[in-house]
mmCIF file of C-alpha atoms in Angstrom:
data_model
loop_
_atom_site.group_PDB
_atom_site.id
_atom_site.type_symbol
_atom_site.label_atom_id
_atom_site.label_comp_id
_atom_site.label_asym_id
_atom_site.label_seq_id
_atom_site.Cartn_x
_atom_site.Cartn_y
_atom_site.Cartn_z
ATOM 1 C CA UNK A 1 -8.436 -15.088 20.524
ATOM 2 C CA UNK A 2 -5.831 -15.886 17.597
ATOM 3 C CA UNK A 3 -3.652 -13.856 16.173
ATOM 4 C CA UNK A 4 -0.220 -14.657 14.813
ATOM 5 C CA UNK A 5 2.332 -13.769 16.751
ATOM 6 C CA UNK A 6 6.375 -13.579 15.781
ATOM 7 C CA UNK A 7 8.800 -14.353 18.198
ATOM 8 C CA UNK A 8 11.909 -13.900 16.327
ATOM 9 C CA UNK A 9 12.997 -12.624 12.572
ATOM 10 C CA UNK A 10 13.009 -14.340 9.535
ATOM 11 C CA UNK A 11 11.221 -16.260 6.715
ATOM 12 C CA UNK A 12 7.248 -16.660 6.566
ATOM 13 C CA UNK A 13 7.428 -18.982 8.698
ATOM 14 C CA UNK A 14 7.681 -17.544 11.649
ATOM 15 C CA UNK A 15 4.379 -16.225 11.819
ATOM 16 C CA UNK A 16 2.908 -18.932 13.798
ATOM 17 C CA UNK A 17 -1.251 -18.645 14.405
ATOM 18 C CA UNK A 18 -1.679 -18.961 18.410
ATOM 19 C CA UNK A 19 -3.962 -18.137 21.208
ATOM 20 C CA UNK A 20 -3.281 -14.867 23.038
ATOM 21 C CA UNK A 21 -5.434 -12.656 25.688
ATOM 22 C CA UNK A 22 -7.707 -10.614 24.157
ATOM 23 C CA UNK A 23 -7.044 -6.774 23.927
ATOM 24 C CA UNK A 24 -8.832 -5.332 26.658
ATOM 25 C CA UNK A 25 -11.019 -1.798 26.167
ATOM 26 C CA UNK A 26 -9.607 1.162 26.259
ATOM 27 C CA UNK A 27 -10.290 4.853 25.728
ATOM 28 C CA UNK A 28 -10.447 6.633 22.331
ATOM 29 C CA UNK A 29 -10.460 3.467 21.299
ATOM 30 C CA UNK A 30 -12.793 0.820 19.104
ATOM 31 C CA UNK A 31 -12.829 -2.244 20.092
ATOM 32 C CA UNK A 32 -13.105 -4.583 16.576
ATOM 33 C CA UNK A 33 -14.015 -8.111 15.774
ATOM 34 C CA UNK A 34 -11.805 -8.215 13.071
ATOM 35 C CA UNK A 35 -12.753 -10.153 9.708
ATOM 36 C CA UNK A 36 -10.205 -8.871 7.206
ATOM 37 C CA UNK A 37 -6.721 -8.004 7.561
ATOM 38 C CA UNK A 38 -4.632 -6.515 4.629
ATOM 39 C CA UNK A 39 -1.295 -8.109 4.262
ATOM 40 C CA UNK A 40 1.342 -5.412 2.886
ATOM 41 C CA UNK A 41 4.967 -5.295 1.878
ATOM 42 C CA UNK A 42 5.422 -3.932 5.182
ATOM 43 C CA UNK A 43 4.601 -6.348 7.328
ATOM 44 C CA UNK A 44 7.281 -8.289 5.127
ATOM 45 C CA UNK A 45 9.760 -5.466 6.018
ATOM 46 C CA UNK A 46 8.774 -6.052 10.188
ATOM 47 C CA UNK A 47 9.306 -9.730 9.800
ATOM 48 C CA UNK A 48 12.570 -9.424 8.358
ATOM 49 C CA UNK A 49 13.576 -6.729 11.156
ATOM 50 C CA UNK A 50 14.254 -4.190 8.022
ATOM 51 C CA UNK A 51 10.773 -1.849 8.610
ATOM 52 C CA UNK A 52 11.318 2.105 8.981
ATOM 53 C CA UNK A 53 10.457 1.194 12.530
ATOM 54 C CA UNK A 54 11.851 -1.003 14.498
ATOM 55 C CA UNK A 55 9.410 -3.326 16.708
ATOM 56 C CA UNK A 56 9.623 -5.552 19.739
ATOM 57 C CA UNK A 57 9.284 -9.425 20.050
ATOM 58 C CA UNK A 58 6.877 -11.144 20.363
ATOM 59 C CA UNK A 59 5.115 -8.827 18.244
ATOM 60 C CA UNK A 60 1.595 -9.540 15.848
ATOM 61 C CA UNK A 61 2.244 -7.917 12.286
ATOM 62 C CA UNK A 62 -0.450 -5.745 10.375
ATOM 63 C CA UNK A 63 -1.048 -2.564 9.932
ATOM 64 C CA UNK A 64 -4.928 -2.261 8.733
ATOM 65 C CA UNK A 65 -8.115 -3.967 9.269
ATOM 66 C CA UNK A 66 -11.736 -4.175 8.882
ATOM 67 C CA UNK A 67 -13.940 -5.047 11.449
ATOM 68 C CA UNK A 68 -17.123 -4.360 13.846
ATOM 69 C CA UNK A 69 -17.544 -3.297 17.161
ATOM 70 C CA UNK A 70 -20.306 -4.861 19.720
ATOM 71 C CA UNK A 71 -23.197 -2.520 18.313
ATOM 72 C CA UNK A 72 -22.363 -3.878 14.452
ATOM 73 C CA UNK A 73 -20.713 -0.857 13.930
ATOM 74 C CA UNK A 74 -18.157 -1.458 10.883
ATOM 75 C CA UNK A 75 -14.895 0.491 10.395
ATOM 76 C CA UNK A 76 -11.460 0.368 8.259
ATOM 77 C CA UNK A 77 -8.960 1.287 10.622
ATOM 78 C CA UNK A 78 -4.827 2.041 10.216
ATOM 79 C CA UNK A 79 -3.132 -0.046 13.020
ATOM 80 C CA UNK A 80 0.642 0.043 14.266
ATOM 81 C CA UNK A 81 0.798 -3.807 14.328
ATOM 82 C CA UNK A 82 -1.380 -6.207 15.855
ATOM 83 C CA UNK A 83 -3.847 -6.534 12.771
ATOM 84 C CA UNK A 84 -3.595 -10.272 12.082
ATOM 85 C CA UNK A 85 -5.955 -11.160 14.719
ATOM 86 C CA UNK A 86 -9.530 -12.085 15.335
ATOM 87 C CA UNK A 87 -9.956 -8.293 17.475
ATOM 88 C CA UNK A 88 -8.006 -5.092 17.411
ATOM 89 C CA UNK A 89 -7.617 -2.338 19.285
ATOM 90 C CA UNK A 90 -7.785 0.557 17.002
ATOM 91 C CA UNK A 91 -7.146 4.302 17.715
ATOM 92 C CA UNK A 92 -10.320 6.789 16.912
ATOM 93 C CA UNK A 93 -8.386 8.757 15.212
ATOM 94 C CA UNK A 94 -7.516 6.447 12.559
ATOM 95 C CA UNK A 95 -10.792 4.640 12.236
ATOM 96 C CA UNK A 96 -13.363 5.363 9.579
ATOM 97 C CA UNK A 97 -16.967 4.091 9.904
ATOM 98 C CA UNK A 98 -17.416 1.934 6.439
ATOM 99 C CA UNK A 99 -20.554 2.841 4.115
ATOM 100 C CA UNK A 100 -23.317 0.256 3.898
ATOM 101 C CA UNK A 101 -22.581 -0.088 0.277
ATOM 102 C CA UNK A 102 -18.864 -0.691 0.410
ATOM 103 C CA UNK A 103 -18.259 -4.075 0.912
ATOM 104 C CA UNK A 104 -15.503 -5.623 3.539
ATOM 105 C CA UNK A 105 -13.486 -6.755 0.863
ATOM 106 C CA UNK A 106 -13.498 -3.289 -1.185
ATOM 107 C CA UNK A 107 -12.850 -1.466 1.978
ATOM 108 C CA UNK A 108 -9.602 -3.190 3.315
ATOM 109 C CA UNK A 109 -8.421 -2.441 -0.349
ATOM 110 C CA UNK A 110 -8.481 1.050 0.967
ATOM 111 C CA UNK A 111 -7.165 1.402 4.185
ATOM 112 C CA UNK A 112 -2.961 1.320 4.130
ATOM 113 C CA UNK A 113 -2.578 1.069 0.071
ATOM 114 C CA UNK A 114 -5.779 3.451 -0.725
ATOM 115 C CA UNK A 115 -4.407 6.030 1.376
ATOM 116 C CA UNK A 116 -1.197 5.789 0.029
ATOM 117 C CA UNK A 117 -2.022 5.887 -2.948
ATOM 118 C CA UNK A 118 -3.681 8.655 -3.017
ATOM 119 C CA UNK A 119 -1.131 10.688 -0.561
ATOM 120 C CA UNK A 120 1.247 9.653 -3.025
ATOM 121 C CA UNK A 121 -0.092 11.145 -5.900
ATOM 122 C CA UNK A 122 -1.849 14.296 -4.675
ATOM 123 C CA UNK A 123 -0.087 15.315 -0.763
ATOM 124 C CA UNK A 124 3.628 14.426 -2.362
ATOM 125 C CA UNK A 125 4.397 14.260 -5.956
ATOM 126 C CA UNK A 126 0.762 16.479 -6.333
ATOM 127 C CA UNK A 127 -0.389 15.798 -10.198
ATOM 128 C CA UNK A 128 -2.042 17.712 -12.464
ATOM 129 C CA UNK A 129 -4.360 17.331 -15.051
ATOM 130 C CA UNK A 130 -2.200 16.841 -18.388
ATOM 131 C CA UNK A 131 1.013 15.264 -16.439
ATOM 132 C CA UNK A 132 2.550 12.135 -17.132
ATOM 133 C CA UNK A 133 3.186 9.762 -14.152
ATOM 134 C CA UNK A 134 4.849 6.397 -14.007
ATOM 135 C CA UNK A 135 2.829 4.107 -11.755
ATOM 136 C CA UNK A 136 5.292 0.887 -10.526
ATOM 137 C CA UNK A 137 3.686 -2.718 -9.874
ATOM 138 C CA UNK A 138 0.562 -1.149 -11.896
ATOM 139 C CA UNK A 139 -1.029 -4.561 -10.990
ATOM 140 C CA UNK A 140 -0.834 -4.977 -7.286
ATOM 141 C CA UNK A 141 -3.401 -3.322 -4.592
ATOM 142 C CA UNK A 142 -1.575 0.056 -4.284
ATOM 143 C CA UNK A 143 -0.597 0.552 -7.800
ATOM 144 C CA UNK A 144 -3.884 -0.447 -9.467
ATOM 145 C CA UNK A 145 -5.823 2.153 -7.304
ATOM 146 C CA UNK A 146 -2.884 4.886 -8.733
ATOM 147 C CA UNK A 147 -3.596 4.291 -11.807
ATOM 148 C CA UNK A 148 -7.878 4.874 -11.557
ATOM 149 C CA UNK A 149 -6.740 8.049 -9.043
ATOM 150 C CA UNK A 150 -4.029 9.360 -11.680
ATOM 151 C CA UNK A 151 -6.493 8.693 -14.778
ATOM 152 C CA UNK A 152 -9.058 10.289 -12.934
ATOM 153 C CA UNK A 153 -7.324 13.705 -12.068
ATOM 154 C CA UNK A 154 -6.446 13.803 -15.590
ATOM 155 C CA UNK A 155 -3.116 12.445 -15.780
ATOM 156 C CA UNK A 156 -1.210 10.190 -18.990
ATOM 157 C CA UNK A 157 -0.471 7.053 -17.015
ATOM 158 C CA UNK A 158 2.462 4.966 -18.160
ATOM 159 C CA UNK A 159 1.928 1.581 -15.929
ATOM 160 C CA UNK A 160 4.896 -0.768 -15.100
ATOM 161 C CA UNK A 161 4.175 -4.252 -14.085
ATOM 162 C CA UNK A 162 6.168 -7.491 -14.658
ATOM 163 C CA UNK A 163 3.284 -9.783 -16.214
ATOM 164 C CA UNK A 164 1.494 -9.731 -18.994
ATOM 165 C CA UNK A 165 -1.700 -10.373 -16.979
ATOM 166 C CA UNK A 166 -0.433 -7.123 -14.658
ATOM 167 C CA UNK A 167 -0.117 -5.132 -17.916
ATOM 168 C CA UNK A 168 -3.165 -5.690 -18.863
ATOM 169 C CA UNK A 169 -5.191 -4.987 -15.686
ATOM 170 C CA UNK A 170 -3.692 -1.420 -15.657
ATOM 171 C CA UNK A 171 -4.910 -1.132 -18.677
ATOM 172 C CA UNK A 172 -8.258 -2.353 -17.925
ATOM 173 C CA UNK A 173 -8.509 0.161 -15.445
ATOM 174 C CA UNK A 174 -7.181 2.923 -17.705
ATOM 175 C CA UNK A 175 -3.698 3.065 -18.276
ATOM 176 C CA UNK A 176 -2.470 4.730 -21.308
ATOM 177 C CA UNK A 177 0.577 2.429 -21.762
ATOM 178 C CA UNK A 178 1.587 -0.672 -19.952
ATOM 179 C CA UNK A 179 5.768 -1.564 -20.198
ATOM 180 C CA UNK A 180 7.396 -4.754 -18.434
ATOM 181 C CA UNK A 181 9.353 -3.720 -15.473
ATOM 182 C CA UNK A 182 11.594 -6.202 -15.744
ATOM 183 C CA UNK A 183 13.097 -5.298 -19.197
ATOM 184 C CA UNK A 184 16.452 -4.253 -19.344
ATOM 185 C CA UNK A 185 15.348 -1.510 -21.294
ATOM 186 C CA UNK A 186 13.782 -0.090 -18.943
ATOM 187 C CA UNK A 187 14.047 4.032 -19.318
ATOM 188 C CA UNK A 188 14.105 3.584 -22.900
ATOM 189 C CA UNK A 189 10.557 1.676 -23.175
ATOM 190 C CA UNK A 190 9.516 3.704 -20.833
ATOM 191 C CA UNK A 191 10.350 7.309 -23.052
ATOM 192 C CA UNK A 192 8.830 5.315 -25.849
ATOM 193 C CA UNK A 193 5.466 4.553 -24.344
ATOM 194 C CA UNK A 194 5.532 7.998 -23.409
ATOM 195 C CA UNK A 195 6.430 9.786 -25.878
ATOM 196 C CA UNK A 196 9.362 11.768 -24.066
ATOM 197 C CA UNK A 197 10.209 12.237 -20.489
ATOM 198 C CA UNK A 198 7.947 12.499 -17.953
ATOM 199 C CA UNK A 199 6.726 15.311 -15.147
ATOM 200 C CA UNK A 200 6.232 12.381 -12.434
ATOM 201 C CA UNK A 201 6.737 9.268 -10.689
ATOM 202 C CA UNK A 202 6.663 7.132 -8.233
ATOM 203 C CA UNK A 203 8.949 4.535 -6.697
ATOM 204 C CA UNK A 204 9.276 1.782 -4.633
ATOM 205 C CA UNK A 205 11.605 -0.863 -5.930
ATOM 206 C CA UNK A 206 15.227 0.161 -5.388
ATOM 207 C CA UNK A 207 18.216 -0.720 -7.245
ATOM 208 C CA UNK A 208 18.740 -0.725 -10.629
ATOM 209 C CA UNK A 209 14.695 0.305 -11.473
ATOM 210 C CA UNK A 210 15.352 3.676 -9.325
ATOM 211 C CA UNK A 211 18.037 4.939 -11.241
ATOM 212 C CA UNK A 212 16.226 3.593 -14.827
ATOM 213 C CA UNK A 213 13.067 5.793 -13.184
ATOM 214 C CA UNK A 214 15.287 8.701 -12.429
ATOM 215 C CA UNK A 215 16.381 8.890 -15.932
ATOM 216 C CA UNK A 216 13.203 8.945 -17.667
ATOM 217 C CA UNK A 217 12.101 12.486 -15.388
ATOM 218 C CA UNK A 218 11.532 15.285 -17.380
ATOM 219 C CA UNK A 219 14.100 18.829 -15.710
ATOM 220 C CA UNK A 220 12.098 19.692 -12.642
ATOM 221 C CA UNK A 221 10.527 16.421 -12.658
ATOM 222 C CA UNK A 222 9.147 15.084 -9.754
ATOM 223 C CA UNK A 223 9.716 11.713 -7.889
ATOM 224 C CA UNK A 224 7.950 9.894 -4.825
ATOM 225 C CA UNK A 225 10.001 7.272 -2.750
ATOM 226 C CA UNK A 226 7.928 5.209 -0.373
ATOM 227 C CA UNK A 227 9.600 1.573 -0.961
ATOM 228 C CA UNK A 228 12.542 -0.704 -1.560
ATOM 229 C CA UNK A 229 11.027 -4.059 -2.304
ATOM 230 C CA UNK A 230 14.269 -5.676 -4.042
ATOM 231 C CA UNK A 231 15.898 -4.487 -0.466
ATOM 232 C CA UNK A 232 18.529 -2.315 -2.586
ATOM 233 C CA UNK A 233 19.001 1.235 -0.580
ATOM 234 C CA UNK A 234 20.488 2.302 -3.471
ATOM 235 C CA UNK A 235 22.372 6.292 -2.926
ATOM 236 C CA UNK A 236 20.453 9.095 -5.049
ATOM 237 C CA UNK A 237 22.812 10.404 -7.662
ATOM 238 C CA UNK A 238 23.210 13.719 -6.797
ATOM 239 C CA UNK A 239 24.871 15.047 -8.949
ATOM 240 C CA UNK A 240 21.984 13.655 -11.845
ATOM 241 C CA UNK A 241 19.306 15.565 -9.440
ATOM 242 C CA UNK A 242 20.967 18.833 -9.984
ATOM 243 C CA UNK A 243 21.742 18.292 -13.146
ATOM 244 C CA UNK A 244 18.158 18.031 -13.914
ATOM 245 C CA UNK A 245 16.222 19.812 -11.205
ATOM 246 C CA UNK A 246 14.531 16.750 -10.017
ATOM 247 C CA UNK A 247 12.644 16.981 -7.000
ATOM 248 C CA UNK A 248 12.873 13.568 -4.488
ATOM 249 C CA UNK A 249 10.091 13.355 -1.522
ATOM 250 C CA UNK A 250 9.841 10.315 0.736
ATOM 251 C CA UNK A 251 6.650 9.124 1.937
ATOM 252 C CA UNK A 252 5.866 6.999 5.016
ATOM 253 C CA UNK A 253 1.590 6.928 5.524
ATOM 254 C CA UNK A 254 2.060 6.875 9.218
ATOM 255 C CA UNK A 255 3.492 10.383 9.200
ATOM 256 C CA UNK A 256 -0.452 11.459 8.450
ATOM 257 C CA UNK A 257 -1.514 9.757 11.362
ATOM 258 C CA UNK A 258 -1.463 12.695 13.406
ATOM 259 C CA UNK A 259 -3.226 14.781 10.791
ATOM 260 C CA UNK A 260 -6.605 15.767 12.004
ATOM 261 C CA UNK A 261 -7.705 16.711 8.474
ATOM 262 C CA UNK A 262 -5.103 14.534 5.800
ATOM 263 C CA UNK A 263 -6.497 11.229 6.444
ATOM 264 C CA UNK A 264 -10.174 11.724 7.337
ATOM 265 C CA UNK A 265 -10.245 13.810 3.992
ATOM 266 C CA UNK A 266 -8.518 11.202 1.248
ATOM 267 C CA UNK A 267 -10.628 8.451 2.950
ATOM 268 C CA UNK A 268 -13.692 10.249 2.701
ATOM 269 C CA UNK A 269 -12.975 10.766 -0.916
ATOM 270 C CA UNK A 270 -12.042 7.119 -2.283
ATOM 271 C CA UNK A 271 -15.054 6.088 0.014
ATOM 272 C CA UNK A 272 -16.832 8.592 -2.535
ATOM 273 C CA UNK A 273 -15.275 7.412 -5.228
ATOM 274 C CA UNK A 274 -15.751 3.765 -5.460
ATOM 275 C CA UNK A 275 -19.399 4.008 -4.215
ATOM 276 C CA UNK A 276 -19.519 6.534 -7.754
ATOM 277 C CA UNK A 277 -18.271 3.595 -9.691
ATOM 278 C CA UNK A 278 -15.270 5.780 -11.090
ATOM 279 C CA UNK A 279 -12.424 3.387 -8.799
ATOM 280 C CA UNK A 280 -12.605 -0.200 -8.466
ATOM 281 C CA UNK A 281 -11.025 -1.522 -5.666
ATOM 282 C CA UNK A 282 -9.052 -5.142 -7.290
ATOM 283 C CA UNK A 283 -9.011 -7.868 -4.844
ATOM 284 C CA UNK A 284 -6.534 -10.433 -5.142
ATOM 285 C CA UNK A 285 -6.245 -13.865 -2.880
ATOM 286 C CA UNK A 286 -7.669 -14.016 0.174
ATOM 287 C CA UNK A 287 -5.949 -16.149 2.555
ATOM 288 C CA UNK A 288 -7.318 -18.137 6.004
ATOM 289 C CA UNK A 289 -5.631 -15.989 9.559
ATOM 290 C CA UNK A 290 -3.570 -19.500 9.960
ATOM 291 C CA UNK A 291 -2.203 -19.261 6.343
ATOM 292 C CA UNK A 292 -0.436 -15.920 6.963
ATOM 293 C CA UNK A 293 3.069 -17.574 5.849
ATOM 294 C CA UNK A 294 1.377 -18.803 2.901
ATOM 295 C CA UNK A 295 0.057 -15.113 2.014
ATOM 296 C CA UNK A 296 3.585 -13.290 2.573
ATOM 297 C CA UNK A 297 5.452 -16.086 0.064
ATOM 298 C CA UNK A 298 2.444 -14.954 -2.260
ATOM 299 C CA UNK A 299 3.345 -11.635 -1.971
ATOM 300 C CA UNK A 300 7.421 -11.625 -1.819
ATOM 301 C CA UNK A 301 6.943 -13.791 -5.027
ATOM 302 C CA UNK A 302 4.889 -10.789 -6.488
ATOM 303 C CA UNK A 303 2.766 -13.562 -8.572
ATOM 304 C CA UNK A 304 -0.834 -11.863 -7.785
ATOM 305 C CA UNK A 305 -2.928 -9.366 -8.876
ATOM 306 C CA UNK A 306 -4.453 -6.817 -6.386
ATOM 307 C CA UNK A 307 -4.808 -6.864 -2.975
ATOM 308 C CA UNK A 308 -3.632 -9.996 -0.664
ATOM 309 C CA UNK A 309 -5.815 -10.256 2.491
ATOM 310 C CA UNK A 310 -6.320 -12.521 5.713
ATOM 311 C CA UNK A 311 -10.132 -13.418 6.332
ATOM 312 C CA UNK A 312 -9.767 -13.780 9.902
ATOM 313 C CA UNK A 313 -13.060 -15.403 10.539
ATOM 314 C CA UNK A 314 -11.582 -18.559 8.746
#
């Protein structure tokens, strides 16, 4: 089959498309033909050898597909790697058999960034109904599915994105405020569009935006990590989180793996939920398996809208 394969760090491209064996059947186990393969900040993170875990050369990056088994089975499965490839192995566990009404495309939108999403919001920084939440890159795959979840539990959503075109797709999809994330300004436009601080948000630049986040929470507000895409481990100030009460929780989705309940349960529900119309998975470019390079410089150059995937039938 081909998959592409990395056989050292660096820039895009060293994912190189190649013939390898194909994964051989195993048990608790599907066995996928795989024809989409979502393509995720964290797969930049594994080729740059700066992901949460570290992995071993040669190594095939992606972490979610959708595909079929031999019966025409369909499923959206979580993967540990090996996802940019024409099969996967994928664990039970972690597999989810795709309605007949969901589409391919509006099901890979839901696998690694639906999940989080939704973890993010109700497992970590757990929203109610009348909260206000900042939602970061409003108007990529994860953050435009926050923003339908957070609207739809009731939440005020104040949506960051660094287009005008990002701005307004969050609020096409129900934002109640859209400010430019790359403003200087930051924590002040933010309190603006918001009309004061704010109970939650969520995080996953780094840098200079963390701290401009932190100071827009509300005493006891509440903040979820899950990201550094500037690269910027910024230190927490501590002394600012007592000061103010502020809650911090990480989040890594492949902590949930394990659950027996956590995952089946949020994927069951934004299954429900986009086949009831009230969340619309946005797809963004969809790339050939060969043009893999192509789709990470598309992504590190945070251009898009929506979700970036690999059709690996092309």
């Amino acid at each position: 089959m081909r998959a592409i394969v990395m056989k050292e760090f660096g820039g895009p491209e060293v994912l190189q498309c190649t013939d390898v064996p194909d994964p051989e059947p195993r048990g608790a186990h599907h066995l996928l033909d795989v024809t989409r393969a979502g393509v995720n900040f964290a797969d930049v993170h594994v080729r740059n050898n700066t992901y949460l875990a570290p992995v071993t050369l040669p190594y095939t990056p992606g972490n979610e597909v959708v595909g079929s088994t031999a019966d025409g089975q369909r499923f959206l499965s979580l993967t540990r790697g090996g996802g940019y490839a024409e099969q996967a192995l994928v664990h039970r566990r972690v597999a989810w058999a795709i309605p007949d009404d969901i589409t391919d495309d509006q099901a890979i939108c839901l696998g690694l960034q639906g999940q989080s999403a939704w973890h993010l919001l109700f497992t970590t920084a757990r929203i109610t109904a009348g909260e206000t939440v900042v939602i970061p890159a409003a108007g990529g795959g994860l953050g435009s599915l926050a923003v339908q979840l957070a609207k739809r539990a009731g939440a005020k959503v104040i949506a960051l994105a660094s287009t005008e075109e990002k701005r307004q797709l969050a609020l096409d999809l129900g934002a109640d405020a859209a400010v430019d994330s790359t403003s200087d300004s930051l924590t002040e436009q933010i309190v603006e569009a918001a009309g004061g601080p704010v109970q939650v948000a969520l995080e996953m630049t780094g840098g200079p935006v963390l701290h401009a986040i932190l100071a827009v929470l509300a005493p006891r507000g509440r903040l979820a990590l899950y990201g550094y895409a500037s690269g910027d481990m910024t230190d927490l100030p501590g002394r600012l989180l007592m000061e103010k009460s502020i809650a911090v929780s990480g989040f890594w989705l492949p902590h949930l793996y394990s659950d027996r309940t956590a995952l089946p349960a949020s994927m069951a529900a934004l299954f429900g939920a986009v086949r009831a119309g009230e969340v619309r998975p946005v797809l963004g470019a969809t790339f050939p398996l060969a043009d893999a390079a192509a789709a990470h410089e598309t992504l590190t150059a945070r251009t898009h809208t929506g979700k970036l995937v690999l059709d690996t039938t092309r």
